[in-house]
XYZ file of C-alpha atoms in Angstrom:
540
model
C -0.026 0.011 -0.045
C 1.362 3.567 -1.012
C 2.573 5.829 1.786
C -0.130 8.286 0.492
C -3.100 5.951 1.287
C -1.533 5.012 4.607
C -1.417 8.804 5.489
C -5.054 9.123 4.265
C -6.240 6.409 6.588
C -4.274 7.553 9.539
C -5.818 11.124 9.003
C -9.123 9.663 8.783
C -8.956 7.611 12.011
C -7.696 10.767 14.015
C -10.980 12.559 12.821
C -13.584 9.694 13.620
C -15.561 9.281 16.699
C -17.988 6.656 17.415
C -20.259 6.223 20.424
C -23.491 4.571 21.612
C -25.906 6.159 24.023
C -27.154 3.802 27.035
C -29.941 4.711 29.451
C -32.924 3.354 31.281
C -36.195 4.033 29.483
C -37.768 7.579 29.669
C -34.338 9.160 30.711
C -34.557 11.108 27.519
C -32.261 9.152 25.138
C -34.261 9.792 22.060
C -34.291 13.665 22.917
C -30.654 13.809 23.409
C -30.060 11.990 20.101
C -32.095 14.643 18.393
C -30.500 17.600 19.774
C -26.992 16.237 19.070
C -28.120 15.955 15.341
C -29.423 19.372 15.670
C -26.149 20.845 16.915
C -24.431 18.754 14.338
C -26.294 20.540 11.587
C -27.731 17.157 10.447
C -31.357 18.446 11.152
C -32.800 21.782 11.023
C -35.382 21.273 13.889
C -35.418 18.616 16.356
C -37.976 15.964 15.373
C -37.474 16.700 11.618
C -34.744 15.464 8.990
C -33.499 18.008 6.518
C -35.995 18.139 3.607
C -38.578 16.641 5.589
C -39.476 19.322 7.870
C -43.175 18.453 7.985
C -42.493 15.050 9.259
C -42.569 15.754 13.080
C -41.237 12.440 14.592
C -37.922 11.597 16.011
C -35.327 10.670 13.448
C -33.887 7.716 15.497
C -37.235 6.190 15.995
C -38.143 5.186 12.477
C -40.206 1.859 13.031
C -44.019 2.481 13.086
C -44.254 0.680 16.438
C -41.878 2.938 17.819
C -43.556 6.004 16.600
C -47.133 4.507 18.006
C -45.808 3.588 21.389
C -43.088 6.473 21.860
C -40.337 3.977 22.771
C -37.081 2.879 20.992
C -37.153 -0.880 20.023
C -34.554 -1.218 17.592
C -30.970 0.154 17.240
C -30.060 2.823 14.499
C -26.859 4.464 13.234
C -26.694 8.153 12.765
C -23.897 9.692 10.950
C -22.990 13.419 10.971
C -19.967 15.802 10.723
C -19.142 18.463 13.366
C -16.111 20.571 14.233
C -14.020 18.766 11.742
C -15.024 15.432 13.169
C -17.063 12.512 11.454
C -19.415 11.023 14.149
C -21.068 7.633 14.097
C -23.932 7.958 16.729
C -25.216 4.376 17.458
C -28.502 4.682 18.987
C -29.696 1.864 21.153
C -33.014 0.406 22.288
C -34.044 1.964 25.625
C -36.439 -0.729 26.448
C -34.971 -3.403 28.759
C -36.404 -6.260 26.579
C -34.118 -5.267 23.740
C -30.736 -5.181 25.844
C -29.458 -7.921 23.633
C -29.625 -5.656 20.586
C -27.967 -3.053 22.734
C -24.971 -5.564 23.508
C -24.527 -6.094 19.872
C -24.461 -2.382 19.123
C -21.956 -1.871 21.961
C -19.739 -4.373 20.169
C -19.416 -1.743 17.410
C -18.817 1.083 19.445
C -15.586 2.999 20.756
C -17.268 4.998 23.501
C -20.305 5.092 25.470
C -22.350 7.961 26.767
C -24.613 7.077 29.936
C -27.648 9.216 30.266
C -28.917 9.690 33.731
C -32.466 11.411 34.625
C -31.356 13.934 37.336
C -34.312 13.009 39.446
C -34.007 9.213 39.420
C -30.308 8.749 39.366
C -29.017 5.357 38.314
C -31.708 2.860 37.320
C -31.707 -0.845 36.745
C -31.291 -0.730 33.058
C -28.469 1.816 33.232
C -26.663 -0.409 35.689
C -27.075 -3.415 33.501
C -25.772 -1.686 30.322
C -22.972 -0.121 32.276
C -21.935 -3.826 33.092
C -21.724 -4.622 29.281
C -19.795 -1.304 28.779
C -17.284 -2.536 31.397
C -16.848 -6.047 29.884
C -15.930 -4.359 26.600
C -13.633 -1.649 28.613
C -15.430 1.308 26.951
C -14.775 4.902 27.876
C -18.018 6.238 29.552
C -19.305 9.728 29.444
C -22.116 10.829 31.777
C -24.835 13.171 30.874
C -27.202 14.082 33.676
C -30.379 15.171 31.918
C -33.630 16.882 32.832
C -32.002 19.721 35.022
C -34.986 21.828 33.833
C -37.221 19.831 36.189
C -36.877 19.292 39.975
C -34.121 16.734 40.677
C -31.261 15.565 43.029
C -28.369 17.684 44.019
C -25.217 17.281 41.817
C -22.861 16.093 44.671
C -25.392 13.433 45.531
C -25.495 12.121 41.788
C -21.616 12.150 41.670
C -21.418 10.117 44.763
C -24.033 7.723 43.757
C -21.977 6.973 40.490
C -18.919 6.511 42.476
C -20.291 4.325 44.952
C -22.497 2.127 43.006
C -20.542 1.873 39.945
C -17.070 2.214 41.314
C -16.182 4.886 38.750
C -14.396 8.238 39.643
C -16.434 11.139 38.515
C -14.841 14.359 37.032
C -17.594 17.188 36.666
C -16.710 18.840 33.379
C -19.427 21.542 33.836
C -21.725 22.473 36.761
C -25.386 23.228 36.855
C -26.747 26.656 37.922
C -29.894 26.140 39.600
C -32.528 23.548 38.975
C -36.055 23.140 37.828
C -37.683 26.374 36.999
C -34.515 28.134 38.052
C -32.254 26.048 35.916
C -30.491 28.963 34.112
C -27.139 27.385 32.643
C -24.028 25.755 33.422
C -20.458 26.801 34.530
C -17.703 25.134 32.170
C -14.865 23.976 34.213
C -12.618 23.606 31.029
C -12.623 27.324 30.133
C -13.734 28.909 33.512
C -17.040 30.411 31.860
C -20.625 30.627 32.648
C -23.110 29.655 30.010
C -26.580 31.156 30.540
C -29.304 29.951 28.135
C -32.680 31.261 26.715
C -35.481 28.704 26.290
C -36.743 28.105 22.731
C -40.056 26.688 21.828
C -39.885 22.957 22.973
C -36.242 23.116 22.276
C -36.677 22.637 18.711
C -33.923 25.016 17.761
C -30.490 25.605 19.175
C -30.685 27.333 22.623
C -29.361 31.023 22.482
C -26.665 31.568 25.168
C -24.662 34.320 26.982
C -21.118 33.406 27.882
C -19.543 35.257 30.747
C -16.112 34.654 32.505
C -16.662 33.728 36.083
C -15.167 36.870 37.743
C -17.045 39.362 35.180
C -18.657 42.120 37.255
C -21.501 42.062 34.785
C -22.566 38.596 36.009
C -25.220 40.022 38.329
C -27.077 41.687 35.562
C -27.704 38.144 34.168
C -27.963 35.830 37.083
C -29.887 36.136 40.314
C -27.326 36.884 43.229
C -28.143 33.906 45.324
C -27.745 31.634 42.295
C -24.188 33.235 41.686
C -23.147 32.809 45.372
C -24.424 29.266 45.443
C -22.401 28.436 42.273
C -19.227 29.866 43.739
C -19.684 27.976 46.967
C -20.413 24.565 45.100
C -17.370 25.100 42.806
C -15.167 25.706 45.990
C -16.267 22.289 47.311
C -15.854 20.651 43.956
C -12.356 21.857 43.591
C -11.568 20.546 47.151
C -13.049 17.083 47.054
C -12.806 15.968 43.353
C -10.306 14.153 41.684
C -8.095 15.750 39.172
C -9.095 15.028 35.534
C -7.062 12.024 34.059
C -7.697 11.255 30.313
C -5.852 7.901 30.469
C -8.165 6.896 33.286
C -11.361 8.015 31.110
C -10.120 5.925 28.235
C -9.480 2.947 30.496
C -13.197 3.137 31.620
C -12.061 4.041 35.190
C -13.164 7.608 35.377
C -16.369 9.314 33.867
C -16.516 12.911 32.708
C -19.944 14.206 33.984
C -22.083 16.886 32.094
C -25.225 18.388 33.481
C -27.861 19.852 31.293
C -31.382 19.542 29.578
C -31.558 17.789 26.422
C -35.377 19.009 26.104
C -34.410 22.636 26.222
C -31.079 22.183 24.542
C -29.138 23.542 27.756
C -25.585 22.123 27.856
C -25.954 20.059 24.761
C -23.539 21.919 22.543
C -20.989 22.140 25.497
C -21.087 18.248 25.964
C -20.672 17.487 22.233
C -17.488 19.807 21.986
C -15.951 18.199 25.176
C -16.816 14.873 24.116
C -15.069 15.163 20.753
C -12.054 16.515 22.727
C -11.834 13.552 24.977
C -13.409 10.544 23.479
C -11.440 7.470 22.292
C -10.744 7.487 18.508
C -11.083 4.134 16.695
C -8.729 1.657 18.416
C -7.222 -1.758 17.734
C -9.671 -4.777 17.923
C -9.156 -8.428 19.140
C -9.089 -10.913 16.209
C -7.568 -14.397 15.433
C -4.410 -12.728 14.438
C -4.230 -10.711 17.776
C -5.098 -7.217 18.306
C -5.320 -5.485 14.695
C -4.789 -1.871 14.624
C -7.365 0.614 12.504
C -4.079 1.658 10.421
C -3.626 -1.884 9.478
C -3.522 -1.441 5.431
C -6.036 -4.189 4.420
C -9.813 -3.519 4.695
C -11.705 -5.590 7.466
C -15.044 -5.159 9.059
C -17.586 -7.037 10.955
C -21.357 -7.379 10.924
C -23.047 -6.398 14.214
C -26.639 -5.915 13.172
C -29.070 -6.973 10.466
C -32.301 -5.120 9.749
C -35.141 -6.199 7.465
C -37.694 -3.820 5.788
C -36.100 -0.453 6.821
C -37.730 0.565 3.495
C -41.019 -0.783 3.380
C -41.322 0.081 -0.309
C -38.537 -2.161 -1.351
C -38.562 -4.823 1.479
C -34.943 -4.633 1.738
C -32.400 -6.284 4.163
C -29.400 -4.242 5.358
C -26.269 -5.539 7.124
C -24.703 -3.042 9.542
C -20.848 -3.223 8.942
C -18.268 -1.650 11.692
C -15.225 -0.774 9.593
C -12.374 -1.894 11.625
C -9.175 -1.488 9.500
C -7.989 -0.055 5.972
C -10.062 1.727 3.539
C -13.542 0.670 2.288
C -14.316 1.600 -1.341
C -17.686 1.024 -3.440
C -17.661 -2.234 -5.498
C -14.599 -3.716 -3.725
C -14.545 -7.447 -3.438
C -13.723 -9.158 0.005
C -13.576 -12.511 1.538
C -16.339 -13.638 4.107
C -14.381 -15.556 6.920
C -17.011 -17.959 7.929
C -17.791 -19.252 4.314
C -14.517 -18.475 2.556
C -16.866 -16.939 -0.202
C -15.732 -13.800 -2.276
C -18.499 -11.044 -2.067
C -18.634 -7.757 -4.073
C -19.763 -4.841 -1.916
C -21.865 -2.928 -4.279
C -24.484 -0.279 -3.282
C -22.929 0.612 0.143
C -24.858 3.140 2.039
C -24.166 5.994 4.543
C -26.730 5.400 7.345
C -28.999 7.972 8.746
C -31.657 6.153 10.723
C -34.164 5.042 8.166
C -32.639 7.576 5.502
C -29.765 6.318 3.409
C -27.569 7.758 0.625
C -24.803 6.086 -1.257
C -21.181 6.450 -0.402
C -17.962 5.769 -2.197
C -15.407 5.303 0.687
C -15.419 4.743 4.508
C -12.634 4.555 7.161
C -12.342 2.661 10.533
C -14.707 3.806 13.090
C -17.328 4.364 10.357
C -20.651 2.219 10.128
C -21.956 1.421 6.758
C -25.022 -0.337 5.193
C -24.788 -3.213 2.776
C -27.548 -4.821 1.074
C -28.009 -8.294 2.469
C -29.439 -10.808 0.102
C -29.247 -13.610 2.873
C -25.445 -13.916 2.587
C -24.529 -12.231 6.084
C -24.945 -13.437 9.709
C -24.498 -11.268 12.739
C -20.723 -11.575 13.824
C -19.556 -12.151 10.240
C -16.047 -10.936 9.504
C -15.222 -9.560 6.014
C -11.646 -8.789 4.994
C -8.899 -8.424 2.354
C -5.386 -9.805 2.696
C -4.591 -12.478 5.348
C -7.546 -14.254 6.614
C -8.745 -12.888 10.086
C -11.985 -13.178 12.190
C -13.154 -10.828 14.920
C -14.828 -11.701 18.159
C -18.250 -13.094 17.813
C -21.236 -11.826 19.415
C -23.050 -14.284 21.895
C -26.738 -14.792 22.490
C -27.899 -14.695 26.129
C -30.433 -16.707 27.995
C -34.011 -15.876 27.035
C -36.680 -16.013 29.891
C -40.133 -16.292 27.868
C -41.049 -18.835 25.409
C -44.114 -19.355 23.233
C -44.980 -21.475 20.030
C -45.567 -19.194 17.038
C -48.471 -20.447 15.162
C -49.801 -19.557 11.646
C -53.528 -20.192 11.565
C -53.727 -19.378 7.691
C -52.111 -22.141 5.623
C -52.274 -19.909 2.397
C -49.708 -17.443 4.081
C -47.245 -20.288 4.611
C -44.595 -18.781 2.392
C -44.978 -15.167 3.881
C -44.744 -16.709 7.223
C -41.574 -18.638 6.632
C -39.933 -15.494 4.925
C -40.739 -13.344 7.856
C -39.517 -15.865 10.531
C -36.271 -16.503 8.456
C -35.344 -12.707 8.061
C -36.392 -11.957 11.667
C -34.161 -14.566 12.990
C -31.270 -13.561 10.906
C -31.855 -9.945 12.226
C -31.549 -11.302 15.862
C -34.703 -9.423 16.939
C -35.672 -12.534 18.741
C -34.200 -15.829 19.284
C -36.052 -18.722 17.389
C -35.800 -22.290 18.388
C -37.473 -25.410 17.297
C -38.563 -28.531 19.275
C -36.260 -31.618 18.972
C -39.655 -33.666 18.234
C -39.662 -33.603 14.428
C -43.464 -33.651 14.521
C -43.592 -30.044 15.981
C -42.741 -27.766 13.505
C -43.884 -24.611 14.779
C -41.183 -22.270 15.696
C -40.631 -21.173 19.321
C -40.047 -17.634 20.016
C -37.442 -17.284 22.893
C -37.457 -13.751 24.359
C -35.947 -11.756 27.353
C -39.328 -9.896 27.665
C -43.036 -9.679 26.539
C -42.552 -6.815 24.358
C -40.230 -8.771 21.767
C -42.944 -11.200 21.231
C -45.367 -8.218 20.540
C -42.828 -6.829 18.089
C -42.445 -9.921 16.200
C -46.221 -10.419 15.750
C -46.652 -6.778 14.712
C -43.809 -6.798 12.372
C -45.120 -10.148 10.663
C -48.717 -8.476 10.267
C -47.263 -5.109 9.220
C -44.308 -6.149 7.043
C -45.307 -9.679 5.833
C -48.971 -9.519 6.017
C -49.353 -12.464 8.269
C -51.505 -12.708 11.376
C -50.182 -15.160 14.055
C -51.091 -16.559 17.434
C -48.920 -17.377 20.428
C -49.112 -20.477 22.640
C -47.018 -19.771 25.667
C -44.842 -22.399 27.138
C -44.331 -22.913 30.906
C -40.439 -22.497 30.948
C -38.395 -19.528 32.192
C -34.741 -20.684 31.971
C -32.569 -21.720 28.969
C -29.084 -23.412 28.935
C -26.936 -24.543 26.043
C -25.323 -27.934 26.349
C -21.527 -27.748 26.281
C -20.408 -30.626 24.017
C -23.607 -30.833 21.897
C -25.762 -33.542 21.106
C -23.376 -36.404 21.906
C -22.982 -35.143 25.391
C -26.740 -34.865 25.822
C -27.182 -38.437 24.653
C -24.584 -39.528 27.253
C -26.573 -38.033 29.960
C -29.564 -40.147 29.314
C -33.122 -39.299 30.050
C -33.728 -35.698 31.695
C -36.883 -35.180 33.688
C -38.957 -31.733 33.930
C -36.952 -30.521 30.833
C -37.751 -29.712 27.365
C -35.148 -30.203 24.554
C -34.995 -27.811 21.707
C -32.491 -26.680 19.082
C -31.231 -23.214 18.388
C -30.577 -21.417 15.102
C -27.238 -23.271 14.858
C -28.885 -26.591 15.512
C -27.378 -26.725 19.039
C -29.155 -28.450 21.921
C -30.876 -26.077 24.449
C -32.476 -27.185 27.610
C -35.580 -25.434 28.762
C -36.464 -25.431 32.478
C -39.550 -24.333 34.302
C -37.573 -22.700 36.981
C -34.169 -22.320 38.624
C -35.072 -25.260 41.005
C -35.463 -27.548 38.050
C -32.167 -26.448 36.709
C -30.380 -27.064 39.923
C -32.151 -30.452 40.065
C -30.629 -31.459 36.756
C -27.241 -30.169 37.717
C -27.378 -32.468 40.707
C -28.458 -35.626 39.115
C -26.337 -35.239 36.060
C -22.867 -33.452 37.267
C -21.115 -34.504 33.961
C -23.717 -32.341 31.953
C -21.852 -28.796 31.555
C -24.625 -26.125 30.856
C -23.968 -22.610 29.834
C -26.294 -19.485 30.168
C -24.554 -17.851 27.190
C -24.618 -19.575 23.674
C -21.245 -20.539 21.911
C -20.832 -17.770 19.226
C -21.948 -19.126 15.934
C -19.756 -16.918 13.803
C -16.283 -15.307 14.753
C -13.793 -16.264 17.355
C -15.212 -16.676 21.187
C -14.715 -13.482 23.196
C -12.371 -13.547 26.277
């Protein structure tokens, strides 16, 4: 590879930032996503994509069911430019039933933004997703949201993060007032006060006044009691807080904390600018050849998500590819590690939620969309040069099981097509009974909403009405050693044997007590709550 192209890749990596947002439902994740797009110039008004200003819906929530219910149930990718950086924002589902989709998305992220409701603090789903970020050693940036409503004190929230998550905190900015009296934030980086004016529903960028901390004009703009309260709190903060350490941030041991209100746009721009300065650029990734740096000259990437029917008019299937090394070019041919096949990557797309536009090149840290005529699986590695495989993406133990039935035989083809495409997508785990006479697929889910989404999408996207027949099981375990190990164990009581997408044996138990009973009766049987990866190398 020429020195010129090598330099081009190195410069592109320096200007790429890639992150996912994690939060508990209703913390304001979709609102913050919209406001980051607003400040990034990707949309003119929050809730409307450029050239579609009449469409008053959240850009990231493109699926009809999301818009009906006002929740995020699928992850999307939003790419935009700001301040000389190319930003890939990986929006994740807020609902806890879709945490597996979030896990897959975090596999493609270099940084995570943890969004916290100022009144509620850390909530169960936030804690759960934080653990996933820690497993991946991701730098975590914290945005404390909804300061325009009554909430908890800043010191109390910092203490909760440190005590419960074991993270050191560093407040990059500090709130001035709260609720109706929330007037702005103090930027500790530049020692400046940013006072904001509210806009109608926060649909446009907030007008702001910037004043140095010691400026005598400050009392013309800020109530005296708020000013003295700010000075007092800053003194305490400077005394008790740890010094900022970027290495600790990149190691996932210190979290920069930002205060603001996504709804009113207060503090969003300051957060974005500081994040771009502090965030980790695309880094090396573990592979079958060891850690591969992004500046490795040959192209490689992996599939972390598949999505059917993003464009209902064309019934398309899109593979989301995280570019890991080298330079991606339109119409290039690559090898698929799983099958050894050569694939031509035509019609690549730059993703912006449901909207897409064609692209010619992409670099490490970028996420591209590729048309998927059934050739890709989640976890697939594509590469040029020496064969390599990245870490696979495991499935986790579901807790709800139900036979999915198609009562209309004339819709058999549509039913099979829908099941196949939704299974590939990883929207839900689909299993089958080991009894060949029972051919109805078994939906295996973490939460009830996943089942509802599958039924809704089969009806809405494939024209198939379905019914569910619940199964009385709540625990699934994969059998280490496969079918031969299961045969050696002999007959198992109070257990249903099913097979997963990769034809591997899975045991379903009614409860944890039944599981423990089988373990005691068959100590030689090794069971796992996480499936072996079907594609890619096993994660450490």
